[in-house]
Coordinates of C-alpha atoms and ligand atoms in Angstrom, one line a residue:
Chain A
M1422 CA -50.2 -23.0 -13.9
I1423 CA -48.3 -22.7 -10.6
A1424 CA -49.3 -25.3 -7.8
F1425 CA -48.1 -25.2 -4.3
N1426 CA -48.5 -28.7 -2.4
H1427 CA -47.6 -28.6 1.1
V1428 CA -44.9 -26.1 1.0
T1429 CA -43.2 -25.6 3.9
K1430 CA -39.8 -23.1 4.6
S1431 CA -38.2 -23.7 7.6
F1432 CA -35.0 -21.2 7.9
S1433 CA -34.2 -23.1 11.5
E1434 CA -36.4 -25.1 13.8
D1435 CA -38.0 -22.0 15.1
N1436 CA -37.9 -19.8 12.3
I1437 CA -40.6 -21.3 10.0
A1438 CA -41.3 -18.6 7.0
V1439 CA -44.1 -20.9 5.3
K1440 CA -46.1 -23.6 6.7
D1441 CA -47.8 -26.0 4.8
V1442 CA -48.8 -23.8 1.8
N1443 CA -51.5 -25.1 -0.6
L1444 CA -52.3 -23.0 -3.5
T1445 CA -53.1 -23.2 -7.4
V1446 CA -52.9 -20.3 -9.5
E1447 CA -54.3 -20.9 -12.7
K1448 CA -53.1 -20.0 -16.4
G1449 CA -53.4 -16.2 -17.2
H1450 CA -54.5 -15.5 -13.5
I1451 CA -52.9 -12.8 -11.3
V1452 CA -52.7 -13.8 -8.0
V1453 CA -51.6 -11.4 -5.0
L1454 CA -50.1 -12.5 -2.1
L1455 CA -51.0 -10.0 0.7
G1456 CA -50.9 -9.9 4.3
P1457 CA -48.2 -8.0 7.0
S1458 CA -44.4 -7.4 6.9
G1459 CA -42.6 -10.7 7.3
C1460 CA -45.8 -13.3 7.0
G1461 CA -43.6 -15.1 4.6
K1462 CA -44.7 -13.6 1.1
T1463 CA -41.3 -12.9 -0.3
T1464 CA -40.3 -16.5 0.9
L1465 CA -43.3 -17.8 -0.8
L1466 CA -42.2 -16.0 -4.2
R1467 CA -38.7 -16.9 -4.0
M1468 CA -38.9 -20.8 -3.6
V1469 CA -41.1 -20.8 -7.4
N1470 CA -37.8 -19.9 -9.3
R1471 CA -35.6 -21.4 -6.3
L1472 CA -33.9 -18.6 -5.0
E1473 CA -34.9 -20.0 -1.7
S1474 CA -34.9 -24.0 -1.4
I1475 CA -38.0 -25.6 -0.2
S1476 CA -37.9 -27.5 3.1
N1477 CA -40.9 -29.5 2.5
G1478 CA -43.5 -30.3 -0.3
E1479 CA -43.2 -29.4 -4.1
I1480 CA -43.8 -26.7 -6.2
M1481 CA -45.4 -27.7 -9.8
I1482 CA -44.9 -25.3 -12.9
N1483 CA -47.1 -26.3 -15.5
N1484 CA -47.4 -30.0 -14.2
K1485 CA -43.5 -30.3 -13.9
N1486 CA -41.8 -30.6 -10.3
S1487 CA -39.6 -27.4 -10.0
M1488 CA -36.8 -29.3 -8.3
E1489 CA -36.4 -31.5 -11.1
L1490 CA -36.0 -28.6 -13.5
D1491 CA -32.6 -27.1 -14.2
A1492 CA -32.5 -23.8 -12.3
I1493 CA -30.8 -21.9 -14.7
E1494 CA -33.5 -22.7 -17.1
L1495 CA -36.5 -23.0 -14.9
R1496 CA -35.2 -18.7 -14.2
R1497 CA -34.9 -17.7 -17.5
N1498 CA -38.5 -19.3 -18.2
I1499 CA -39.7 -17.1 -15.1
G1500 CA -39.6 -13.2 -15.2
Y1501 CA -38.9 -11.6 -11.9
V1502 CA -39.3 -8.1 -11.0
I1503 CA -38.2 -6.8 -7.3
Q1504 CA -39.2 -4.0 -5.5
S1505 CA -36.2 -2.0 -6.1
N1506 CA -36.2 -2.9 -9.7
G1507 CA -32.8 -4.3 -9.4
L1508 CA -31.6 -2.9 -12.7
F1509 CA -28.1 -2.8 -13.5
P1510 CA -26.4 0.8 -13.5
N1511 CA -23.5 -0.6 -15.4
M1512 CA -25.6 -1.2 -18.4
T1513 CA -27.7 0.8 -20.8
I1514 CA -31.2 0.3 -20.6
E1515 CA -31.5 -1.9 -23.9
D1516 CA -28.8 -3.9 -22.4
N1517 CA -30.9 -4.1 -19.1
V1518 CA -34.0 -5.1 -20.7
M1519 CA -32.4 -7.5 -23.0
I1520 CA -30.6 -9.5 -20.2
V1521 CA -32.6 -12.8 -20.5
P1522 CA -32.8 -12.7 -24.5
D1523 CA -29.2 -12.4 -24.3
L1524 CA -28.6 -14.9 -22.1
L1525 CA -30.7 -17.0 -24.6
G1526 CA -28.6 -16.3 -27.3
W1527 CA -31.1 -14.0 -29.5
S1528 CA -30.1 -12.3 -32.5
K1529 CA -29.3 -8.5 -32.5
Q1530 CA -32.1 -7.9 -34.8
K1531 CA -34.5 -9.8 -32.7
K1532 CA -33.3 -8.2 -29.8
R1533 CA -33.9 -4.7 -31.1
E1534 CA -37.3 -5.5 -32.6
R1535 CA -38.4 -7.0 -29.5
F1536 CA -37.2 -3.8 -27.2
T1537 CA -39.1 -1.6 -29.4
Y1538 CA -42.0 -3.5 -28.8
L1539 CA -41.6 -4.0 -25.1
M1540 CA -40.5 -0.1 -24.9
K1541 CA -44.1 0.8 -26.9
L1542 CA -46.1 -1.0 -24.2
I1543 CA -44.9 1.4 -21.8
G1544 CA -45.2 4.4 -23.5
L1545 CA -41.5 5.1 -24.0
D1546 CA -39.8 6.3 -27.1
A1547 CA -37.1 3.3 -27.9
Q1548 CA -34.7 5.3 -30.0
D1549 CA -34.7 8.1 -27.2
Y1550 CA -33.9 5.4 -24.4
R1551 CA -32.2 2.8 -25.6
K1552 CA -28.5 4.0 -25.0
R1553 CA -29.5 5.7 -21.5
Y1554 CA -28.7 4.4 -17.8
P1555 CA -30.7 3.8 -15.3
H1556 CA -29.7 6.2 -12.9
E1557 CA -30.7 8.6 -16.3
L1558 CA -34.7 7.7 -15.6
S1559 CA -37.1 8.7 -13.3
G1560 CA -38.0 6.0 -10.5
G1561 CA -41.3 5.7 -12.2
Q1562 CA -39.5 4.7 -15.8
Q1563 CA -37.1 2.4 -13.8
Q1564 CA -40.0 0.6 -12.3
R1565 CA -41.3 0.0 -15.5
I1566 CA -38.2 -1.0 -17.1
G1567 CA -38.1 -3.4 -14.7
V1568 CA -41.5 -4.8 -15.7
I1569 CA -40.8 -5.2 -19.1
R1570 CA -37.5 -6.5 -18.4
A1571 CA -39.3 -9.5 -17.1
L1572 CA -41.4 -9.7 -20.0
A1573 CA -38.4 -9.9 -22.2
A1574 CA -38.3 -13.2 -22.9
D1575 CA -42.1 -13.8 -23.0
P1576 CA -41.8 -16.1 -20.0
P1577 CA -45.3 -18.0 -19.3
V1578 CA -44.8 -17.0 -15.5
M1579 CA -44.0 -14.1 -13.8
L1580 CA -43.0 -13.3 -9.9
M1581 CA -43.6 -9.8 -9.0
D1582 CA -42.4 -8.8 -5.4
E1583 CA -43.9 -5.2 -4.7
P1584 CA -43.1 -4.0 -8.1
F1585 CA -44.8 -0.9 -7.4
G1586 CA -43.9 -0.5 -3.8
A1587 CA -41.6 2.5 -4.3
L1588 CA -43.9 4.8 -6.2
D1589 CA -46.2 7.7 -5.2
P1590 CA -49.4 7.1 -5.1
I1591 CA -50.3 9.1 -8.4
I1592 CA -47.7 7.2 -10.7
R1593 CA -48.5 4.3 -9.0
E1594 CA -52.0 3.9 -9.8
K1595 CA -51.0 4.6 -13.4
I1596 CA -48.7 2.0 -13.7
Q1597 CA -50.8 -0.3 -12.2
D1598 CA -53.5 0.8 -14.7
E1599 CA -50.8 0.4 -17.3
F1600 CA -50.0 -3.0 -16.4
L1601 CA -53.5 -4.3 -16.4
Q1602 CA -53.6 -3.4 -19.8
I1603 CA -50.4 -5.1 -20.9
Q1604 CA -51.8 -8.2 -18.7
R1605 CA -54.9 -8.0 -20.6
E1606 CA -52.3 -8.4 -24.0
V1607 CA -49.9 -10.9 -23.1
K1608 CA -51.8 -13.0 -20.4
K1609 CA -49.4 -14.2 -18.2
T1610 CA -49.3 -16.5 -15.2
I1611 CA -48.6 -13.7 -12.3
L1612 CA -47.9 -14.5 -8.5
F1613 CA -47.8 -10.6 -7.4
V1614 CA -46.4 -9.2 -3.7
S1615 CA -48.0 -6.6 -2.2
H1616 CA -49.2 -5.4 1.5
D1617 CA -51.2 -2.6 -0.2
I1618 CA -55.0 -3.9 0.4
D1619 CA -56.1 -1.0 -2.4
E1620 CA -53.6 -2.4 -4.9
A1621 CA -54.5 -6.1 -4.4
I1622 CA -58.4 -5.6 -4.9
K1623 CA -57.2 -3.8 -7.8
M1624 CA -54.6 -6.1 -9.3
A1625 CA -55.9 -9.6 -8.2
D1626 CA -58.1 -11.9 -10.0
K1627 CA -57.5 -13.9 -6.5
I1628 CA -56.0 -12.9 -3.4
V1629 CA -53.9 -15.0 -0.9
L1630 CA -54.2 -13.6 2.8
M1631 CA -51.5 -14.4 4.9
R1632 CA -50.5 -14.6 8.2
D1633 CA -47.3 -16.0 10.0
G1634 CA -46.6 -18.2 7.1
E1635 CA -49.8 -19.9 6.8
I1636 CA -52.9 -18.7 4.2
M1637 CA -55.8 -17.5 6.0
Q1638 CA -57.9 -17.3 3.1
Y1639 CA -57.4 -17.8 -1.1
D1640 CA -60.6 -16.2 -2.9
T1641 CA -61.4 -13.6 -5.5
P1642 CA -61.3 -10.1 -3.9
S1643 CA -65.0 -9.6 -4.0
E1644 CA -65.8 -12.9 -2.3
M1645 CA -63.2 -12.1 0.3
L1646 CA -64.5 -8.9 1.1
A1647 CA -68.0 -9.7 1.1
H1648 CA -67.8 -13.3 2.9
P1649 CA -64.3 -13.0 5.3
K1650 CA -64.0 -16.6 6.4
N1651 CA -62.4 -15.3 10.0
E1652 CA -61.9 -12.5 12.2
Y1653 CA -58.3 -12.1 10.8
V1654 CA -59.8 -11.5 7.2
S1655 CA -62.5 -9.2 8.5
K1656 CA -59.8 -7.2 10.5
F1657 CA -56.9 -6.9 7.9
F1658 CA -59.6 -5.6 5.8
G1659 CA -61.0 -3.2 8.0
K1660 CA -64.9 -1.7 8.8
D1661 CA -64.6 0.1 5.6
R1662 CA -64.7 -3.4 3.6
A1663 CA -67.9 -2.7 1.8
L1664 CA -66.6 0.7 0.4
K1665 CA -63.2 -0.9 -0.7
S1666 CA -64.9 -3.6 -2.4
L1667 CA -66.8 -0.3 -4.5
S1668 CA -63.5 -0.2 -6.5
L1669 CA -64.6 -3.8 -7.7
H1670 CA -67.5 -2.6 -9.1
T1671 CA -68.2 -0.1 -12.4
V1672 CA -70.8 2.6 -13.1
K1673 CA -72.0 0.4 -15.8
N1674 CA -72.7 -2.6 -13.3
L1675 CA -74.5 0.1 -11.3
Q1676 CA -76.6 0.9 -14.3
D1677 CA -77.3 -2.8 -15.2
I1678 CA -78.9 -3.3 -11.8
I1679 CA -80.6 0.1 -11.2
G1680 CA -80.5 1.9 -13.9
L1681 CA -79.2 5.9 -13.6
A1682 CA -81.2 9.1 -13.0
P1683 CA -82.1 11.5 -16.0
I1684 CA -80.0 14.2 -16.6
D1685 CA -81.2 17.6 -15.4
A1686 CA -80.4 20.3 -18.1
T1687 CA -81.0 23.0 -16.0
I1688 CA -78.2 22.2 -13.5
R1689 CA -75.2 24.0 -14.8
D1690 CA -72.5 23.2 -12.6
T1691 CA -72.0 19.3 -13.7
K1692 CA -69.0 17.1 -13.9
T1693 CA -68.6 14.0 -16.0
I1694 CA -67.5 10.3 -15.5
H1695 CA -66.9 7.5 -17.6
V1696 CA -69.0 4.4 -17.5
H1697 CA -66.4 2.4 -17.0
Q1698 CA -65.0 4.3 -14.1
D1699 CA -65.3 2.5 -10.7
L1700 CA -67.7 3.1 -7.9
R1701 CA -65.3 3.8 -5.4
T1702 CA -63.7 6.8 -7.5
T1703 CA -67.2 7.8 -8.1
L1704 CA -68.0 8.0 -4.7
S1705 CA -65.7 10.1 -3.4
M1706 CA -66.3 12.5 -6.4
L1707 CA -70.1 12.5 -5.1
M1708 CA -68.9 13.0 -1.7
N1709 CA -66.6 15.5 -2.0
Q1710 CA -69.4 17.6 -4.0
E1711 CA -67.1 18.5 -6.6
A1712 CA -70.2 19.6 -8.9
D1713 CA -74.5 19.9 -8.5
Q1714 CA -74.4 16.8 -10.7
V1715 CA -72.6 14.1 -12.2
V1716 CA -73.1 12.9 -15.8
V1717 CA -72.2 9.9 -17.0
T1718 CA -70.8 9.3 -20.3
N1719 CA -70.3 6.1 -22.6
D1720 CA -67.6 5.2 -24.9
Q1721 CA -68.5 7.2 -27.7
D1722 CA -68.5 10.3 -25.0
E1723 CA -72.2 10.5 -25.1
N1724 CA -74.1 11.4 -21.9
I1725 CA -76.3 8.6 -21.1
G1726 CA -77.2 10.0 -17.3
S1727 CA -76.5 11.0 -14.1
I1728 CA -75.8 9.6 -10.7
T1729 CA -76.2 10.6 -7.2
I1730 CA -74.8 9.1 -3.7
D1731 CA -78.2 7.4 -3.2
H1732 CA -77.9 5.3 -6.3
V1733 CA -74.3 4.3 -5.0
Q1734 CA -75.9 3.5 -1.5
K1735 CA -78.6 1.8 -2.9
Y1736 CA -76.2 -0.5 -5.2
L1737 CA -73.7 -0.8 -1.8
H1738 CA -76.5 -2.3 0.1
F1739 CA -77.8 -5.0 -2.3
E1740 CA -74.3 -5.8 -3.0
I1741 CA -73.1 -6.3 0.5
K1742 CA -75.9 -8.2 1.4
G1743 CA -75.0 -10.8 -1.4
E1744 CA -78.0 -10.2 -2.9
L1745 CA -76.4 -9.5 -6.1
S1746 CA -73.6 -11.1 -7.6
V1747 CA -71.5 -9.0 -9.9
S1748 CA -68.9 -10.3 -11.7
Q1749 CA -65.9 -8.3 -11.1
E1750 CA -64.8 -7.1 -14.3
G1751 CA -67.1 -4.4 -15.9
Chain B
M1475 CA 10.8 7.1 7.3
G1476 CA 12.6 9.3 4.7
I1477 CA 10.5 12.2 6.2
Y1478 CA 11.9 11.6 9.7
Y1479 CA 15.4 11.3 8.7
L1480 CA 14.9 14.1 6.3
S1481 CA 13.9 16.8 9.7
M1482 CA 16.5 15.7 11.3
Q1483 CA 19.7 16.0 8.6
V1484 CA 17.9 19.5 7.4
L1485 CA 17.8 21.0 11.5
E1486 CA 21.7 19.9 11.5
G1487 CA 23.4 20.7 8.3
G1488 CA 22.9 23.3 5.8
F1489 CA 20.4 24.1 2.7
T1490 CA 20.3 27.0 0.5
L1491 CA 17.8 27.0 -2.6
E1492 CA 20.8 27.9 -4.8
E1493 CA 22.6 25.1 -3.8
W1494 CA 20.1 22.7 -4.2
L1495 CA 19.3 23.7 -8.0
R1496 CA 23.0 23.4 -8.6
F1497 CA 22.6 19.9 -7.5
L1498 CA 20.0 19.1 -9.4
E1499 CA 21.3 20.4 -12.5
V1500 CA 24.1 18.1 -12.1
N1501 CA 22.4 15.2 -10.8
T1502 CA 19.0 15.3 -12.7
P1503 CA 19.8 12.2 -15.5
R1504 CA 20.8 10.2 -12.2
I1505 CA 17.4 11.0 -10.6
L1506 CA 15.4 10.3 -13.7
E1507 CA 17.3 6.8 -14.0
L1508 CA 16.9 5.9 -10.0
T1509 CA 13.1 7.5 -10.6
L1510 CA 12.5 4.7 -13.5
D1511 CA 14.1 1.8 -11.6
H1512 CA 12.1 2.7 -8.9
A1513 CA 8.9 2.8 -11.0
V1514 CA 10.0 -0.5 -12.8
L1515 CA 10.3 -2.3 -9.6
V1516 CA 6.7 -1.2 -8.3
T1517 CA 5.1 -1.6 -11.7
I1518 CA 6.2 -5.1 -12.2
A1519 CA 5.1 -6.2 -8.4
I1520 CA 1.8 -4.7 -8.6
V1521 CA 1.5 -6.4 -11.9
V1522 CA 2.3 -9.7 -10.4
A1523 CA 0.1 -8.8 -7.4
L1524 CA -2.7 -8.1 -9.4
I1525 CA -2.5 -11.4 -11.4
I1526 CA -2.4 -13.1 -7.9
G1527 CA -4.7 -10.8 -5.7
V1528 CA -7.9 -10.0 -7.8
P1529 CA -8.7 -13.6 -9.2
M1530 CA -8.2 -14.5 -5.4
G1531 CA -10.2 -11.8 -4.0
I1532 CA -13.0 -12.7 -6.6
Y1533 CA -12.9 -16.3 -5.8
L1534 CA -12.8 -16.0 -2.1
T1535 CA -16.3 -14.5 -2.3
T1536 CA -17.5 -18.0 -3.3
N1537 CA -15.8 -19.3 -0.7
E1538 CA -16.6 -17.8 2.5
Y1539 CA -14.7 -20.4 4.6
L1540 CA -10.9 -19.8 2.7
A1541 CA -12.1 -16.0 2.9
G1542 CA -11.6 -15.7 6.7
T1543 CA -8.3 -17.3 6.5
I1544 CA -7.0 -15.7 3.9
L1545 CA -7.7 -12.2 4.9
Q1546 CA -6.6 -12.8 7.9
A1547 CA -2.9 -13.9 6.5
A1548 CA -2.9 -11.0 4.3
S1549 CA -3.5 -8.1 6.9
I1550 CA -0.6 -10.1 9.3
T1551 CA 1.5 -9.5 6.5
L1552 CA 0.7 -5.8 6.6
T1553 CA 1.6 -5.6 10.0
I1554 CA 5.3 -6.5 9.8
P1555 CA 7.2 -3.8 9.6
S1556 CA 8.6 -3.1 5.9
I1557 CA 12.4 -3.2 6.9
A1558 CA 11.6 -6.6 8.9
L1559 CA 9.9 -7.9 6.1
F1560 CA 12.8 -7.1 3.5
G1561 CA 15.4 -8.4 5.9
L1562 CA 13.8 -11.6 6.2
M1563 CA 13.8 -11.7 2.7
I1564 CA 17.7 -12.1 2.8
P1565 CA 18.1 -15.4 4.4
I1566 CA 15.5 -17.1 2.5
F1567 CA 16.5 -16.3 -1.0
S1568 CA 20.2 -16.5 0.0
L1569 CA 19.2 -20.2 0.0
I1570 CA 19.3 -19.6 -4.2
N1571 CA 22.0 -16.9 -4.2
Q1572 CA 19.7 -14.1 -4.8
G1573 CA 19.8 -13.1 -1.3
I1574 CA 20.3 -9.4 -2.1
G1575 CA 18.9 -7.6 -5.3
F1576 CA 15.8 -7.3 -7.4
L1577 CA 14.3 -10.5 -6.7
P1578 CA 13.8 -10.3 -2.6
A1579 CA 12.6 -6.4 -2.9
F1580 CA 10.1 -7.7 -5.6
V1581 CA 8.9 -10.8 -3.7
A1582 CA 8.7 -8.3 -0.3
L1583 CA 6.3 -5.9 -2.8
V1584 CA 4.2 -8.4 -4.2
L1585 CA 3.4 -9.6 -0.7
Y1586 CA 2.6 -6.2 0.6
S1587 CA 0.2 -5.4 -2.2
Q1588 CA -1.9 -8.7 -1.7
L1589 CA -3.9 -7.4 1.8
P1590 CA -5.1 -4.0 -0.4
I1591 CA -5.7 -6.0 -3.6
I1592 CA -7.3 -9.3 -2.1
R1593 CA -9.5 -7.2 0.6
N1594 CA -10.7 -4.2 -1.5
T1595 CA -11.8 -6.8 -4.4
Y1596 CA -13.5 -8.9 -2.0
T1597 CA -15.3 -6.6 0.0
A1598 CA -16.1 -4.6 -2.9
I1599 CA -17.8 -7.8 -5.0
K1600 CA -19.6 -8.4 -1.7
N1601 CA -21.0 -5.2 -1.2
V1602 CA -22.4 -5.2 -4.6
D1603 CA -26.2 -4.4 -3.9
P1604 CA -27.7 -7.9 -2.6
N1605 CA -30.9 -6.8 -4.8
M1606 CA -28.5 -6.9 -8.0
R1607 CA -27.0 -10.1 -7.1
D1608 CA -30.7 -11.6 -6.4
A1609 CA -32.0 -10.0 -9.7
A1610 CA -29.1 -11.4 -11.7
I1611 CA -29.5 -14.9 -9.8
G1612 CA -33.4 -14.5 -10.2
M1613 CA -33.0 -14.0 -14.3
G1614 CA -31.0 -17.0 -14.5
M1615 CA -27.4 -16.1 -14.8
K1616 CA -24.6 -18.5 -13.9
T1617 CA -21.9 -17.5 -11.5
H1618 CA -19.5 -16.6 -14.0
Q1619 CA -22.0 -14.6 -16.3
R1620 CA -23.0 -12.9 -12.9
L1621 CA -19.6 -12.2 -12.1
L1622 CA -18.5 -10.6 -15.1
R1623 CA -21.6 -8.8 -16.1
V1624 CA -22.8 -7.5 -12.9
E1625 CA -20.6 -7.9 -9.9
I1626 CA -17.4 -7.0 -11.1
P1627 CA -18.4 -3.9 -13.3
N1628 CA -20.1 -2.4 -10.4
A1629 CA -17.4 -3.4 -8.0
L1630 CA -14.8 -1.6 -10.1
P1631 CA -14.4 1.4 -8.3
V1632 CA -13.7 -0.2 -4.9
I1633 CA -11.1 -2.3 -6.5
M1634 CA -9.4 0.1 -8.1
A1635 CA -9.3 2.2 -5.1
G1636 CA -7.7 -1.2 -3.6
I1637 CA -4.9 -1.0 -6.5
R1638 CA -4.2 2.5 -5.9
T1639 CA -3.7 2.2 -2.1
A1640 CA -1.0 -0.8 -3.1
V1641 CA 0.5 1.2 -5.7
V1642 CA 1.2 4.3 -3.3
L1643 CA 2.0 2.0 -0.3
N1644 CA 4.5 -0.2 -2.7
I1645 CA 6.4 3.2 -4.0
G1646 CA 7.0 4.4 -0.7
I1647 CA 8.1 1.0 0.5
G1648 CA 9.9 0.4 -2.1
V1649 CA 12.0 2.9 -1.2
I1650 CA 13.5 0.1 2.0
A1651 CA 14.4 -1.5 -1.3
A1652 CA 17.7 0.1 -1.7
Y1653 CA 18.9 -1.4 1.5
I1654 CA 18.7 -4.9 0.2
G1655 CA 20.5 -3.9 -2.9
A1656 CA 17.2 -3.6 -5.3
G1657 CA 18.2 0.1 -6.1
G1658 CA 15.6 2.6 -7.1
L1659 CA 14.6 6.0 -5.4
G1660 CA 15.5 4.5 -1.8
V1661 CA 19.3 5.1 -2.9
L1662 CA 19.4 8.4 -3.0
I1663 CA 18.3 8.6 0.4
T1664 CA 20.3 6.2 2.0
Q1665 CA 23.3 7.7 0.6
G1666 CA 22.3 11.1 1.8
I1667 CA 21.4 9.9 5.4
S1668 CA 25.0 8.0 5.6
R1669 CA 27.0 11.0 4.0
G1670 CA 24.9 13.7 6.0
D1671 CA 23.9 15.3 2.5
N1672 CA 20.6 17.2 2.8
Y1673 CA 20.4 17.8 -1.2
L1674 CA 20.3 13.9 -1.8
I1675 CA 17.6 13.0 0.8
I1676 CA 15.4 16.1 -0.2
S1677 CA 15.6 15.4 -4.2
G1678 CA 15.1 11.4 -3.4
S1679 CA 12.0 12.3 -1.0
L1680 CA 10.2 14.3 -3.5
A1681 CA 11.0 12.2 -6.2
V1682 CA 9.3 9.5 -4.4
A1683 CA 6.6 11.8 -3.8
L1684 CA 5.7 13.2 -7.3
L1685 CA 6.2 9.5 -8.4
A1686 CA 3.2 8.5 -6.1
I1687 CA 1.0 11.3 -6.8
V1688 CA 1.6 11.0 -10.8
A1689 CA 0.9 7.0 -10.6
D1690 CA -2.4 7.4 -8.5
A1691 CA -3.4 10.1 -10.9
I1692 CA -2.8 7.8 -13.7
L1693 CA -4.7 5.3 -12.1
L1694 CA -7.8 7.5 -11.1
L1695 CA -7.9 8.2 -15.0
I1696 CA -8.0 4.7 -15.9
Q1697 CA -10.8 4.1 -13.2
K1698 CA -13.2 7.0 -14.4
R1699 CA -12.7 5.8 -18.0
F1700 CA -14.1 2.5 -17.4
T1701 CA -16.9 3.2 -15.1
T1702 CA -20.3 5.0 -15.7
K1703 CA -21.3 7.9 -13.7
E1704 CA -23.9 6.3 -11.6
I1705 CA -21.3 3.8 -9.9
V1706 CA -18.4 6.1 -9.5
N1707 CA -20.8 7.9 -7.2
Ligands
ATP3053 N1 -32.8 -15.9 4.4 C1 -33.4 -15.7 5.8 N2 -32.8 -16.3 6.8 C2 -33.5 -16.6 8.0 N3 -35.1 -16.1 8.2 C3 -35.4 -15.2 7.1 C4 -34.4 -15.2 6.0 N4 -35.6 -14.6 4.9 C5 -36.6 -14.5 5.8 N5 -36.5 -14.9 7.1 C6 -37.6 -14.7 7.7 O1 -38.9 -15.3 7.4 C7 -40.2 -14.5 7.9 C8 -40.9 -14.1 6.4 O2 -40.1 -13.4 5.5 P1 -40.5 -12.4 4.4 O3 -39.2 -11.6 3.9 O4 -40.7 -13.6 3.4 O5 -41.6 -11.6 4.7 P2 -42.7 -10.8 3.5 O6 -44.0 -11.2 3.9 O7 -42.1 -10.8 2.6 O8 -42.7 -9.4 4.2 P3 -42.3 -8.0 3.9 O9 -43.7 -7.4 3.3 O10 -41.6 -7.1 4.9 O11 -41.7 -8.1 2.5 C9 -39.3 -13.4 8.4 O12 -39.6 -13.9 10.0 C10 -38.2 -13.6 8.2 O13 -37.5 -12.9 9.5
MG3054 MG1 -40.9 -9.4 1.2

C-alpha cells in the first residue's frame, strides 16, 4: 500500500509541480495517474522512490514513512519502469533483467531460474535471448524486457512511467493485455503514469486525474466516466465518454442484463465475437458492418446467441443513466 | 612546426629520392632508436596522465563546483604554446638540478594531455543518457555501482577518443622535447634544421607521422575490443 499525505513538491517558489496530494493506493491495485503534459505525474511518481525529494508532507509505503527508510534499500524493493525502457546497452538481456537480484546478491542458479520464469511470462525464449544485447531487440521486446526487469526481484510495489508510451497502437494493446494477465498472477501494487485516456480506462482499478499538480478526481474508471466531479473532468474525457465507458463492459455483462438475440441460421455472412470481448470493440465491429450478423461464442467455442447495435444502445442507455451498476470486471 | 621548416628547407636545399634511400640505409637503426625513445617518453607520460586524468574526470562528475575550475585550468594549459611550456619547465626543474632532459619533458607532456583526458572523461560520463542514469539510481545502485556498471562502460568510446587525441597530440609535441635535451625524434628534426639537411628533417617528420598513425590505430582496436556494437554507434 502506498499513501500520500499532503504531499507537495516545489522546484522553486513559482514552480510547484505537485500540490497537497492525498491519495491511497490499495494493495494489489493498479492506480493510473492521468493528465495533460506537465501536470506533475512523473514528479509524483518519482517522489515515491525518492528520485525527487518531497518538499512537504509524507509518503507511506506499507505503513512506513519513505523518508525514514534507506533510499537504496527502498529502491531495490520498488520495481521501476521508465518510458524509454532505460535498458543498459552494455549489458546482455539477462544481465539487464537480473540487475536488482544481482545487487541483492542472489546466487547464479536462482538468477537463472528467475530469468527463465520471467521470460516465459512475456513469451520470449530465455535461451534464445539470454546473451543478446538490447539493440538486437524490437521496440516492443525492449519494452517487455523493461517490465520484467522491474519485476525481477519480485518487489511488492511497482512504479511505471508511461511504460508502453513509445509503441504503435497494435503492439501497445497486446502488451497491455499481456501485462494485465501478468498482474492477475503477481498482484503488485502499481502506480502507472499515462496520458492516454483509453490506456487509463483499460489498465486502472482507479484513475487519478490531475491538473497543474492537483488531483481533480480519484475514482474507478466507470465512476469517473459516469459521474465526473467537475467540468474539467468531463471535458477531459470528452463528449464520447459514454462510448469510452463501453470498453469497461463485456458482452457477458450485456448478456446478463438484457440477454442476446437468437442466431438466424439463414444469414451466411456472419462473424464471431468472444463473450469476454469488450463492448467498445463489439460496437465498432457492428458499426463497420463487417458482417450481416455477429455471433457470440463462449469459452467452449460454442455459439450462444447474436448481438446487434440495438442491444448495445439499450445497454448504453441503461448504463449511462446509472440504472445499472455493473462491476468493472466481466 | 616541423612541417613548416620542412617546406622552407626543401625549397632551398636539394632532395632526390635515391639520395634519401641511401640516407635511410645508413640511418635506419638510429631512426628506429629515436622512434623508440620517443614512444617510450610519450607512453610513460600518457600512462601517468591517465592515472591522474581519468579518475579526476570521473570524480568531477560528482562535484560540479570543482569541475568548472579544473576544466578551466586544463584549458589554459593547452593554450600555452608548447615551446613556451617546455621553456618554463627548465627554470623550475633547474631547482632540483633536472633542468634539461627527460623529467621536464615528461612533466610538460603530462600537463598537455590532461585537458583532453579530463574533459573527455567528464563530458563522456555527463552525457550518458539521463534515462539510463535514472534507471540505475531508481533500481537502487549506489554511486560506485552506477559508475562502474553503467556510466563508465557507456562513456568508454568518448573517453577513448580523448585518450587518442592526447596520444597524437603528445607524439607531435614530443618533438619539441629535443630542444630541452629529452631526445626522441625531435633530435632528427632539430639537427636537420641547424645543418640544413633535408633528409634528416623529412625522415624525422615522417617517423613522427607514422608513429602517430600506428598509435592511433592500436588504440582504436583496443576501443573496439572493449565496447559492444551499440555503444560504438
Ligand atoms: N527537475 C525539475 N526542475 C524544475 N522543474 C521541474 C523539474 N521536473 C519537472 N519540473 C516541472 O514540474 C512540472 C511537472 O512535471 P512532470 O514531469 O511531473 O510532468 P508530467 O505530468 O510527467 O508531464 P509529461 O506527461 O509531459 O511527462 C512541469 O511544469 C515541469 O516543468
Ligand atoms: Mg512524465
